Coordinates of N, CA and C in Angstrom, one line a residue:
Chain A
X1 N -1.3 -14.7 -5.3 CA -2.8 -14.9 -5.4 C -3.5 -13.5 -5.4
X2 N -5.1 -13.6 -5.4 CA -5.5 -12.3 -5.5 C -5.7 -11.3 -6.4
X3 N -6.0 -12.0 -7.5 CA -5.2 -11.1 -9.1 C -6.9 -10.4 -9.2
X4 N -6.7 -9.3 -9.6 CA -8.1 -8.9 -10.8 C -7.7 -8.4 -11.8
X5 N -8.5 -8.3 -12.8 CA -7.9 -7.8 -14.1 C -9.0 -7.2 -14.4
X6 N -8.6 -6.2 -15.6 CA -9.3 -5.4 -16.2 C -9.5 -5.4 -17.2
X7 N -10.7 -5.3 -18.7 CA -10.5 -5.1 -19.7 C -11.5 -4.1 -20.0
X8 N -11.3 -3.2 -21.5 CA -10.1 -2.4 -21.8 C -8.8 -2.6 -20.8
X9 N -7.6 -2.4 -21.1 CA -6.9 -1.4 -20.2 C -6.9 0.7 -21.0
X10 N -7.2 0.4 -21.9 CA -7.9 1.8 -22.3 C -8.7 1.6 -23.8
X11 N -9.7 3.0 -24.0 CA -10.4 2.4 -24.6 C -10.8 4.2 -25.6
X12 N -11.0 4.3 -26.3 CA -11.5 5.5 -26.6 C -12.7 5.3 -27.9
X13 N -13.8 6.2 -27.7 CA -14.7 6.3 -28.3 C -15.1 8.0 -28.3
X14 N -16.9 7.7 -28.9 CA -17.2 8.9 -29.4 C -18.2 9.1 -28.6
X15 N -18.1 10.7 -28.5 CA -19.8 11.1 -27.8 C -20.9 10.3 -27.7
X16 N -21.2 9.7 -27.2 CA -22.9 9.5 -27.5 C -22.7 7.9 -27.3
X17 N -21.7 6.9 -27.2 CA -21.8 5.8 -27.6 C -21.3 5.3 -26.0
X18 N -21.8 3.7 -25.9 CA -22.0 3.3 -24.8 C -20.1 2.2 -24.9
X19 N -19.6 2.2 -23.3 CA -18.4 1.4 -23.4 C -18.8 0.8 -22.2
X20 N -18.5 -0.7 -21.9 CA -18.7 -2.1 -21.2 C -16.8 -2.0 -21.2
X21 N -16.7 -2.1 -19.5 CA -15.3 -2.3 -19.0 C -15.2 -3.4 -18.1
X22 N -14.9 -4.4 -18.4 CA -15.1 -5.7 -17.6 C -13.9 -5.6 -16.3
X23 N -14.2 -6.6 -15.2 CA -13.8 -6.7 -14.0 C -13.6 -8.3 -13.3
X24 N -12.6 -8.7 -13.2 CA -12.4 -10.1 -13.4 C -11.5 -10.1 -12.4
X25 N -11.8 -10.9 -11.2 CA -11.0 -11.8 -10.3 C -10.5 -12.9 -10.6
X26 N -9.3 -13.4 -11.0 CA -8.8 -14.6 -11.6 C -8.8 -15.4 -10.6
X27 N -8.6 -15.7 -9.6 CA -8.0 -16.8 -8.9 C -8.7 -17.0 -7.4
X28 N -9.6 -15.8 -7.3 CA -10.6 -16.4 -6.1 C -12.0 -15.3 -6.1
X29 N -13.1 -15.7 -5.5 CA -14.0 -15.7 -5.6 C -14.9 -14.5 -4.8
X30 N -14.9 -13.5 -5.8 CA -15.6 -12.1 -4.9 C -16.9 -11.9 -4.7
X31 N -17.5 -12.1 -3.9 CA -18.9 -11.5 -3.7 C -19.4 -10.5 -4.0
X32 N -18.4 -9.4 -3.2 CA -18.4 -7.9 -3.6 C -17.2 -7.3 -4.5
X33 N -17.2 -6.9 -5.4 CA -16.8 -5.9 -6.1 C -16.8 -3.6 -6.2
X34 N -15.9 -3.5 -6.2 CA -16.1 -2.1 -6.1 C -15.7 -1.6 -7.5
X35 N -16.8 -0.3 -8.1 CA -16.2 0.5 -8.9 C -15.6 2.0 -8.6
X36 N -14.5 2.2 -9.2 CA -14.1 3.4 -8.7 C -13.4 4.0 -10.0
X37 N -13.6 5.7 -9.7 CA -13.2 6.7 -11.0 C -12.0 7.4 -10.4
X38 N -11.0 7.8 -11.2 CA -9.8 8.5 -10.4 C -9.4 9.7 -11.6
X39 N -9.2 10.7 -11.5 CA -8.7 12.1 -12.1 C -7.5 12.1 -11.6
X40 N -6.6 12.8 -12.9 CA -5.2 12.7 -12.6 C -5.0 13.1 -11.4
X41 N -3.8 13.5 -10.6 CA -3.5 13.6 -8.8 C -4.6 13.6 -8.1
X42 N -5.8 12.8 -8.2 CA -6.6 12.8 -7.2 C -6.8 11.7 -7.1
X43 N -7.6 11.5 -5.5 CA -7.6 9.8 -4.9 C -8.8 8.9 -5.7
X44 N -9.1 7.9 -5.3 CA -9.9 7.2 -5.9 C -11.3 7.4 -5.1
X45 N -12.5 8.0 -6.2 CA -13.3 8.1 -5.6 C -14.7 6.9 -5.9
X46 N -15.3 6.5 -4.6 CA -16.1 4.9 -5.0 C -17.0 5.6 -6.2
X47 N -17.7 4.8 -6.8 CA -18.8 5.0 -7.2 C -20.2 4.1 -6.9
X48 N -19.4 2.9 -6.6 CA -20.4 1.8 -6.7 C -20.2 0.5 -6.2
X49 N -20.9 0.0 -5.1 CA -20.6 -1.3 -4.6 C -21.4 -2.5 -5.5
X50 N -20.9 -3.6 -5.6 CA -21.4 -4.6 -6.5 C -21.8 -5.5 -6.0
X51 N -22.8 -6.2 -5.5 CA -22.7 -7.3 -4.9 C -23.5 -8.4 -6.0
X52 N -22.7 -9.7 -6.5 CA -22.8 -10.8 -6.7 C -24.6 -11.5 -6.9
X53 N -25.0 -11.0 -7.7 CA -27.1 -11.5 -7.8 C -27.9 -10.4 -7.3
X54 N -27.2 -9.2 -6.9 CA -28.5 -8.5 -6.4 C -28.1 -7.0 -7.6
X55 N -28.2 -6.5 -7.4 CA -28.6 -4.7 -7.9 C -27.3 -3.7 -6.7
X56 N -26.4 -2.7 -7.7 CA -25.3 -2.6 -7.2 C -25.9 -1.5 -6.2
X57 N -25.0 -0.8 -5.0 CA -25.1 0.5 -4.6 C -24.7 1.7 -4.7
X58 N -25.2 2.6 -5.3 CA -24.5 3.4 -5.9 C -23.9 4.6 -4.8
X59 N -22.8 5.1 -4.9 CA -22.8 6.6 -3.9 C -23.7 7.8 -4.3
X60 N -23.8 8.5 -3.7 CA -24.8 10.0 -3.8 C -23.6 10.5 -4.7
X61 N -24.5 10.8 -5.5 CA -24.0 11.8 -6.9 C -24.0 11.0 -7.9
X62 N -24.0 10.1 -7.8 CA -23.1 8.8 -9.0 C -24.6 8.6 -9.5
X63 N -24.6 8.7 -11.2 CA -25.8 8.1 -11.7 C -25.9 7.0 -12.2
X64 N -26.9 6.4 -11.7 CA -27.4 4.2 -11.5 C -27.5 4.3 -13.1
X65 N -28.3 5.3 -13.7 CA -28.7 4.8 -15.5 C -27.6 5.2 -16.3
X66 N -26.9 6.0 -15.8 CA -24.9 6.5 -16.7 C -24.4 5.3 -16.5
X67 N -23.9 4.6 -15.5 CA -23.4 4.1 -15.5 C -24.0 2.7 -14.7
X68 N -24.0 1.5 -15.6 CA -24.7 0.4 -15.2 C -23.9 -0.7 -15.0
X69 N -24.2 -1.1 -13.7 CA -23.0 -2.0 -13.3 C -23.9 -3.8 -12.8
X70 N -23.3 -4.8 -13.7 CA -23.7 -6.0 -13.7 C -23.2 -6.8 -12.6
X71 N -23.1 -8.3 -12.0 CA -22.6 -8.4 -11.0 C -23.0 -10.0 -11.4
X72 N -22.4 -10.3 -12.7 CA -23.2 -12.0 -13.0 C -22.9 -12.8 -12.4
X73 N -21.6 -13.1 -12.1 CA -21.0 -14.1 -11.8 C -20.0 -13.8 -10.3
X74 N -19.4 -14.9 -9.5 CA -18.8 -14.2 -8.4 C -16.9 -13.7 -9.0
X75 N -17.1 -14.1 -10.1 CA -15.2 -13.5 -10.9 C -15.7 -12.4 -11.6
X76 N -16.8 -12.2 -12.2 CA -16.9 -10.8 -13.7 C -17.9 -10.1 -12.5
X77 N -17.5 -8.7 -13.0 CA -18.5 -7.4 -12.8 C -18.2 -6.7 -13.9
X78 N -19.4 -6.0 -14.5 CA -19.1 -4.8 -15.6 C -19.9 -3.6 -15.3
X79 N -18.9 -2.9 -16.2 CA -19.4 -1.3 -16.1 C -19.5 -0.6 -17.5
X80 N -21.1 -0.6 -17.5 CA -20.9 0.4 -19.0 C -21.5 1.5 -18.6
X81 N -20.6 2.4 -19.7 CA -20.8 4.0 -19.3 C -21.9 4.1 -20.4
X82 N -22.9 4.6 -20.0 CA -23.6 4.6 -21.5 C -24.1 6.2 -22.3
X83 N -23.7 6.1 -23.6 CA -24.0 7.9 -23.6 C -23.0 8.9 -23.2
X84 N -21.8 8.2 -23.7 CA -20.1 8.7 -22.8 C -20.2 10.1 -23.3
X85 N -20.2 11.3 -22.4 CA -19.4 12.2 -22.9 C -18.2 12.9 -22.4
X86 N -17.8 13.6 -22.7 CA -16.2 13.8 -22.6 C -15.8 13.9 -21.0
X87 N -17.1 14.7 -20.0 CA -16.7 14.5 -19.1 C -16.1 12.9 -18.3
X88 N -16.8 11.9 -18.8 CA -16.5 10.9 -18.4 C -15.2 10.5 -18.5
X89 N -14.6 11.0 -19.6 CA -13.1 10.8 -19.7 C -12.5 10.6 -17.8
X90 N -11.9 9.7 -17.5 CA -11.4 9.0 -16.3 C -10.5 7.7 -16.5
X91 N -10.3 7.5 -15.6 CA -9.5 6.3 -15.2 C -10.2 5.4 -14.3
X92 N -11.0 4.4 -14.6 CA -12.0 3.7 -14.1 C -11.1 2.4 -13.3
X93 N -11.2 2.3 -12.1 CA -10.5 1.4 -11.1 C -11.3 0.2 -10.3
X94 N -11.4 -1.2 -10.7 CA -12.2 -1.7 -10.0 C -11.5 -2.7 -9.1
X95 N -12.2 -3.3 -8.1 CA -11.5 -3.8 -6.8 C -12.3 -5.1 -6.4
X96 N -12.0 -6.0 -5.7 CA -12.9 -7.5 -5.2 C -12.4 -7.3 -4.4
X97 N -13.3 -7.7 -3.3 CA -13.1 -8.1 -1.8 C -12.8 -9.0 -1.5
X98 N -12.1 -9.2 -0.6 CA -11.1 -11.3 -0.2 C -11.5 -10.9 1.1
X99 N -13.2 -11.5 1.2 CA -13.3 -11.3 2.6 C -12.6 -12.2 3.8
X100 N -11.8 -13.0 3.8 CA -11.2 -14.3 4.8 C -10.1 -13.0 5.4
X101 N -9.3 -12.5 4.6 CA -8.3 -11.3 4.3 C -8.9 -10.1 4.7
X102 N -10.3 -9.8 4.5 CA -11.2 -8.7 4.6 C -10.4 -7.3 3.8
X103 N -9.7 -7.7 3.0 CA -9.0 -6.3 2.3 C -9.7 -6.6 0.1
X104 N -9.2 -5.5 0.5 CA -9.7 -5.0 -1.8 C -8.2 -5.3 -2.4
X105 N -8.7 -6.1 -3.6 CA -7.2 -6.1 -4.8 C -8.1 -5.2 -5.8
X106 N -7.0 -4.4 -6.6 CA -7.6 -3.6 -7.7 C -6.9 -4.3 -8.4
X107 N -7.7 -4.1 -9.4 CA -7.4 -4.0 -11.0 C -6.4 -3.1 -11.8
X108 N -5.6 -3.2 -12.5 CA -5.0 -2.2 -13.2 C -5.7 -1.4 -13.8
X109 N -6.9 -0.9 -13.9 CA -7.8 0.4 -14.2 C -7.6 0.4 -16.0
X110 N -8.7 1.2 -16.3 CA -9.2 1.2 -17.8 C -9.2 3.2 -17.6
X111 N -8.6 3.1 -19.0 CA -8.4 4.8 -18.9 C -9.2 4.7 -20.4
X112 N -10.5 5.4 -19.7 CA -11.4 5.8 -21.1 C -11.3 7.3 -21.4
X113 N -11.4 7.1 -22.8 CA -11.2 8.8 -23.2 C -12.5 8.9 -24.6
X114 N -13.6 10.0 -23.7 CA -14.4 10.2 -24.9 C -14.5 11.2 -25.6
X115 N -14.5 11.4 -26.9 CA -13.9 12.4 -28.3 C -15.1 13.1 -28.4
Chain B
X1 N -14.3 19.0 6.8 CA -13.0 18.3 7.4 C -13.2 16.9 6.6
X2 N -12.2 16.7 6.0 CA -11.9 14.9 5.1 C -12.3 14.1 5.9
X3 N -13.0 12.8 6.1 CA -12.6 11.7 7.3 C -11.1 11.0 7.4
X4 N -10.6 11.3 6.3 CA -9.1 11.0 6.0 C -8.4 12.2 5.4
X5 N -7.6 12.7 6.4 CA -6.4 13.5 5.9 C -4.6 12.9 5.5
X6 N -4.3 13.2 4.3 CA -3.0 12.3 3.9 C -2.4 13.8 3.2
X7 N -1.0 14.5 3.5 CA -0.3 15.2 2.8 C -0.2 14.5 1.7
X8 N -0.2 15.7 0.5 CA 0.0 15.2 -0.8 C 0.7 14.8 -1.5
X9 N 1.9 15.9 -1.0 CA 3.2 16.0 -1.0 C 3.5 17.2 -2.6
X10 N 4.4 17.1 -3.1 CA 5.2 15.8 -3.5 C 6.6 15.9 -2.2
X11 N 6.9 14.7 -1.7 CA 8.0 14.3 -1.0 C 9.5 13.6 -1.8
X12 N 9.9 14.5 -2.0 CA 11.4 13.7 -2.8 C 12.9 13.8 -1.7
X13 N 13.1 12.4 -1.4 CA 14.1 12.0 -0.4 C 14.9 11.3 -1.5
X14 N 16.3 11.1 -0.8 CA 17.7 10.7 -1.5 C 17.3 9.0 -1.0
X15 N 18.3 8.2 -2.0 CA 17.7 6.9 -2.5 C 18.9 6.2 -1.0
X16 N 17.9 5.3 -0.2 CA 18.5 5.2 1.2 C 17.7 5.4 2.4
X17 N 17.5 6.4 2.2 CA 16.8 7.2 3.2 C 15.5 6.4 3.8
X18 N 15.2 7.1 5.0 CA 13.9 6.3 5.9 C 12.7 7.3 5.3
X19 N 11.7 6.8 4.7 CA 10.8 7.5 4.6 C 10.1 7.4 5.4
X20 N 8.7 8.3 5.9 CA 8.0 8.3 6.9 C 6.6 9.0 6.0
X21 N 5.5 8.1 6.0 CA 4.5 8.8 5.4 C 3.2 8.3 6.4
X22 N 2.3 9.5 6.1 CA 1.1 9.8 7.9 C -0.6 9.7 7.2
X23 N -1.1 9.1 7.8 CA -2.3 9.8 7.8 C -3.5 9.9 9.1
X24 N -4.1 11.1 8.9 CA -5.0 11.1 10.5 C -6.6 11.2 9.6
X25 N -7.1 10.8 10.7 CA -8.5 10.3 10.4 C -9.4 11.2 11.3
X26 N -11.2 10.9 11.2 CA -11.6 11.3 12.4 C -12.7 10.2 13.2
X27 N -12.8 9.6 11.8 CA -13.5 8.5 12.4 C -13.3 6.9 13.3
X28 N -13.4 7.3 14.4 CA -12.8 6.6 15.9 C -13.4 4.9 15.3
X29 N -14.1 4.8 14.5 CA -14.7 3.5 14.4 C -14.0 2.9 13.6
X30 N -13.5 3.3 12.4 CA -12.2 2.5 11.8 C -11.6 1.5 12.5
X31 N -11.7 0.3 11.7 CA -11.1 -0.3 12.5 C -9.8 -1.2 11.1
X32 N -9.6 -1.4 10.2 CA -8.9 -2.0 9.1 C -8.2 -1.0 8.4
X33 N -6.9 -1.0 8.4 CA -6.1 0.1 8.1 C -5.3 -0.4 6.4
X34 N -4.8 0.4 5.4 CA -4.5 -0.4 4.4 C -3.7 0.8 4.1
X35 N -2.4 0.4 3.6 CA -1.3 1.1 2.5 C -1.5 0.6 1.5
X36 N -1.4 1.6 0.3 CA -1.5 1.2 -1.0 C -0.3 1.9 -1.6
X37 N 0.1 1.1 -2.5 CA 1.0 2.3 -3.6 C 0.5 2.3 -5.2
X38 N 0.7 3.0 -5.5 CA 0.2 3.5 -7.2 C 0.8 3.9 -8.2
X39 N 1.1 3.2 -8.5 CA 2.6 3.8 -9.8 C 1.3 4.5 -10.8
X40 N 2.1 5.4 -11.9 CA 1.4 6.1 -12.7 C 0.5 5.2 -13.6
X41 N -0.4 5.3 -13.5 CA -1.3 5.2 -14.7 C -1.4 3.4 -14.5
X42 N -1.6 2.8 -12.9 CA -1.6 1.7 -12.9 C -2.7 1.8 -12.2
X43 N -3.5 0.4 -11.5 CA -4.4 0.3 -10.3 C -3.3 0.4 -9.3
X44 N -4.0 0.5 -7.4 CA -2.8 0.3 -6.7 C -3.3 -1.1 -6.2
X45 N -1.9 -0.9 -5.5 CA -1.0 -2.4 -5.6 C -1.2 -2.4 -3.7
X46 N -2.0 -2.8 -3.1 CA -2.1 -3.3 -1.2 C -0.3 -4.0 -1.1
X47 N -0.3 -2.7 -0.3 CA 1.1 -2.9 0.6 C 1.2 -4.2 2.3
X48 N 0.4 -2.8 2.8 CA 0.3 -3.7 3.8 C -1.5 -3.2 4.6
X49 N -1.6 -4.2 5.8 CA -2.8 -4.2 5.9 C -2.9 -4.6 7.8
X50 N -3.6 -3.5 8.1 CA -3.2 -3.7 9.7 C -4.9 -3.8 10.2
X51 N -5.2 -4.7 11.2 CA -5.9 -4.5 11.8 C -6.1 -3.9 13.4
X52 N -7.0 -3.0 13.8 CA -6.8 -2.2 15.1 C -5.3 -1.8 15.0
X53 N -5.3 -1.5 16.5 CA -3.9 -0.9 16.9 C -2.9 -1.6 17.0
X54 N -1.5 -1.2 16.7 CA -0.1 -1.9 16.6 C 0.7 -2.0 15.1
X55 N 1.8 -2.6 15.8 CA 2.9 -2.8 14.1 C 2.7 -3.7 13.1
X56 N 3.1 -4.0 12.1 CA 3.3 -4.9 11.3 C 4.5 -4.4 10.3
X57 N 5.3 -5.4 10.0 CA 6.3 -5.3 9.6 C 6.8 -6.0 8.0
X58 N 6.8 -5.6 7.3 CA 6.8 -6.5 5.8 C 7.9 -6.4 5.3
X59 N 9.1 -7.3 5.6 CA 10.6 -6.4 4.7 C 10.9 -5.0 4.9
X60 N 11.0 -4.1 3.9 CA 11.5 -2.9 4.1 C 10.1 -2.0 4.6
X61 N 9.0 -2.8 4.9 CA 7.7 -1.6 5.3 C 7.8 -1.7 6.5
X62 N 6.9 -0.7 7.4 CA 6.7 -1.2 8.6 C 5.3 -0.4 8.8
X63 N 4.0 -0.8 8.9 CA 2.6 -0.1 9.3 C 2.6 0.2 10.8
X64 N 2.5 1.5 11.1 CA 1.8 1.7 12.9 C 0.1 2.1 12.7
X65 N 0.0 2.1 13.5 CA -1.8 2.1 14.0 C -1.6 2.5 15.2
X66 N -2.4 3.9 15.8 CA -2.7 4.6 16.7 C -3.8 5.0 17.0
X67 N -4.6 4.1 17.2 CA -5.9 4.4 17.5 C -6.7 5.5 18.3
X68 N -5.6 5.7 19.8 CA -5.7 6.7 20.7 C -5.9 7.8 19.8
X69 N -4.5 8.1 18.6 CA -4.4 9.4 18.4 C -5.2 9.5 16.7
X70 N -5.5 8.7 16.3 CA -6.3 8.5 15.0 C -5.2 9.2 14.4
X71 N -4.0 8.1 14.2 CA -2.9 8.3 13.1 C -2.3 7.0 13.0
X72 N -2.3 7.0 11.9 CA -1.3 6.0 10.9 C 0.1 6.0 10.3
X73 N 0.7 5.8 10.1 CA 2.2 5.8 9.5 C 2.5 4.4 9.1
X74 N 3.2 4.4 7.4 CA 4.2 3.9 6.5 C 5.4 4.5 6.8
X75 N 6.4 3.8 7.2 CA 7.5 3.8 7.0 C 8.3 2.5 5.9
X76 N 9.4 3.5 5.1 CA 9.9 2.7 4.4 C 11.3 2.7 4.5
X77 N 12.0 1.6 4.6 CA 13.7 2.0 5.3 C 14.7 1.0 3.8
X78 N 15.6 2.3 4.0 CA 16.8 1.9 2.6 C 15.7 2.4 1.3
X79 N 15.0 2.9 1.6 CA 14.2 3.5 -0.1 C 15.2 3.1 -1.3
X80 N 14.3 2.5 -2.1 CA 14.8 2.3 -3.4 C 14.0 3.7 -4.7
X81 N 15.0 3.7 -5.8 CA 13.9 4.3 -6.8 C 13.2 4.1 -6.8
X82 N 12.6 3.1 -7.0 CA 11.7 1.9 -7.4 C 10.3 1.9 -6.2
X83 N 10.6 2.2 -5.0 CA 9.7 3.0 -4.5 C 9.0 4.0 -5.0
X84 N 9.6 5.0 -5.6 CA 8.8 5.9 -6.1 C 7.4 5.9 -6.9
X85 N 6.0 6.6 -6.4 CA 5.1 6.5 -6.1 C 3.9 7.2 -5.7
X86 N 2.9 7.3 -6.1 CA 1.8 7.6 -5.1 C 1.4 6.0 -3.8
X87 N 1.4 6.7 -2.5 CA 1.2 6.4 -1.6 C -0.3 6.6 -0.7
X88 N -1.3 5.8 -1.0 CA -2.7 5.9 -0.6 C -3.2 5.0 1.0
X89 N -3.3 6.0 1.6 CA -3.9 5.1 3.1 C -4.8 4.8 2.8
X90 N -5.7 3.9 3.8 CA -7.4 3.3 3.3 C -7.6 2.8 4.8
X91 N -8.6 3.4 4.9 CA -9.3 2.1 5.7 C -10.8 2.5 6.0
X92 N -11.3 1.4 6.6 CA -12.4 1.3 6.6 C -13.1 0.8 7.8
X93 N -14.7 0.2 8.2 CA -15.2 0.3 9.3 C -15.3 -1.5 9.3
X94 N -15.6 -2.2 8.4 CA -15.4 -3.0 8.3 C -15.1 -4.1 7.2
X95 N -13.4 -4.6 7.2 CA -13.3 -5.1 6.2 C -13.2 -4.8 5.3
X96 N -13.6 -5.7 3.9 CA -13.3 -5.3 2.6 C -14.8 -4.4 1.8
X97 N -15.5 -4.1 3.1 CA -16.4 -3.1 3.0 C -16.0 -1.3 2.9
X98 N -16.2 -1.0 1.6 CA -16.4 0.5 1.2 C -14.7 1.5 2.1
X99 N -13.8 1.4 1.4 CA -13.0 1.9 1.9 C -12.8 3.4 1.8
X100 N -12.3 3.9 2.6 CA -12.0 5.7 2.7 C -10.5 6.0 2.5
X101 N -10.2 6.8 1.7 CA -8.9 7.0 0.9 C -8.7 7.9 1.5
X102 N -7.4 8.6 1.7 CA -6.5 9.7 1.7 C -6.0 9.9 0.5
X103 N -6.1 11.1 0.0 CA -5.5 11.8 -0.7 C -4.2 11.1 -1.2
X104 N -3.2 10.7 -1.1 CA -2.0 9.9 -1.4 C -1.3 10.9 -1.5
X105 N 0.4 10.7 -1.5 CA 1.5 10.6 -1.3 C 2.4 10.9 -2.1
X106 N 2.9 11.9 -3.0 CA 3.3 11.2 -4.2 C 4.8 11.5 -4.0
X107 N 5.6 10.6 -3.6 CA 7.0 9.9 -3.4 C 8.2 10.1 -4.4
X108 N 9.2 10.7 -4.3 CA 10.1 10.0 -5.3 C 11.0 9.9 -4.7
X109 N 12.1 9.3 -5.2 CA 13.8 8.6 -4.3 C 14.0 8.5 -5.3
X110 N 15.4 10.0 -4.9 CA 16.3 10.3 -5.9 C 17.6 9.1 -5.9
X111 N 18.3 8.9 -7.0 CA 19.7 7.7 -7.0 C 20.5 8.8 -6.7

């Protein structure tokens, strides 16, 4: 149990253009959602908490209009990077909360690469 | 100072062997402790998951919690290749609320 899934699992585009990376709890029901970005040997860092009908929270540094995170339903969350440029190039990691359990399952991550 | 300190490593032990992997914190309010492992270019995968202080024990894992000393330890006994890994501590103040990462681990076990 406990699955999330990711789509992309990679994705690559061009300067300037916007990518939607979906976030999917298959088998139980998250309220909260996390996004996270990860650079090769380095840890995962948050960017963004999700909660389920309201408006996500972003960390200090992380930009709310770059990156716009939806929260429709309690299975999907998405993240579109909008206006990718190269820096965004990352490994995008997202996570659901099983609050009963109170721990995060991740997703197998979306490795965007922008040209 | 990190609120989570985790050696980076790389650690490469013979395929068998007890591995022992640490991390120290500073934040006394932690209370939900979590091992993760991370194969390349995957999400990670929750090992094990301790609450407060004491063991837990999963097959070949075993989680400690030290609250006194705000230190953690994975241990892994008979290491397989197949262990081989990045190794990420986590925890947090409460729950599946906003977790704090260590640096990770990065593991191999030689055959």
């Amino acid at each position: 149990g406990a699955v999330v899934s990711q789509h992309p699992s990679w994705v690559i585009c061009k300067s300037g253009t916007s990518v939607k990376i979906e976030c999917r709890s298959l088998d139980f029901q998250a309220t909260t959602m996390f996004w996270y970005r990860q650079f090769p040997k380095q840890s995962l860092m948050l960017m963004a908490t999700s909660n389920e009908g309201s408006k996500a929270t972003y960390e200090q540094g992380v930009e709310k209009d770059k990156f716009l995170i939806n929260h429709a339903s309690l299975t999907l969350s998405t993240l579109t990077v909008t206006s990718a440029h190269p820096e965004d190039s990352s490994f995008y990691i997202c996570s659901a909360g099983l609050s009963i359990t109170d721990t995060q399952y991740f997703g197998p991550g979306t490795r965007l690469t922008v040209l | 100072q990190k609120e989570v300190e985790q050696d980076p490593g790389p650690l490469s032990v013979p395929e068998g062997a007890i591995v022992s992997l640490n991390c120290t914190y500073s934040n006394s309010a932690f209370q939900y402790f979590m091992w993760y492992r991370q194969y390349s270019r995957k999400g990670p995968e929750l090992l094990m998951y301790t609450y407060s202080s004491g063991n837990k024990e999963d097959g070949r894992f075993t989680a400690q919690v030290d609250k006194s000393s705000k230190y953690i330890s994975l241990f892994i006994r008979d290491s397989q290749p197949s262990d081989s890994a990045t190794y990420l501590c986590a925890m947090s103040l409460q729950g599946a609320q906003k977790l704090v990462f260590g640096q990770g681990t990065r593991l191999t076990i030689n055959p």
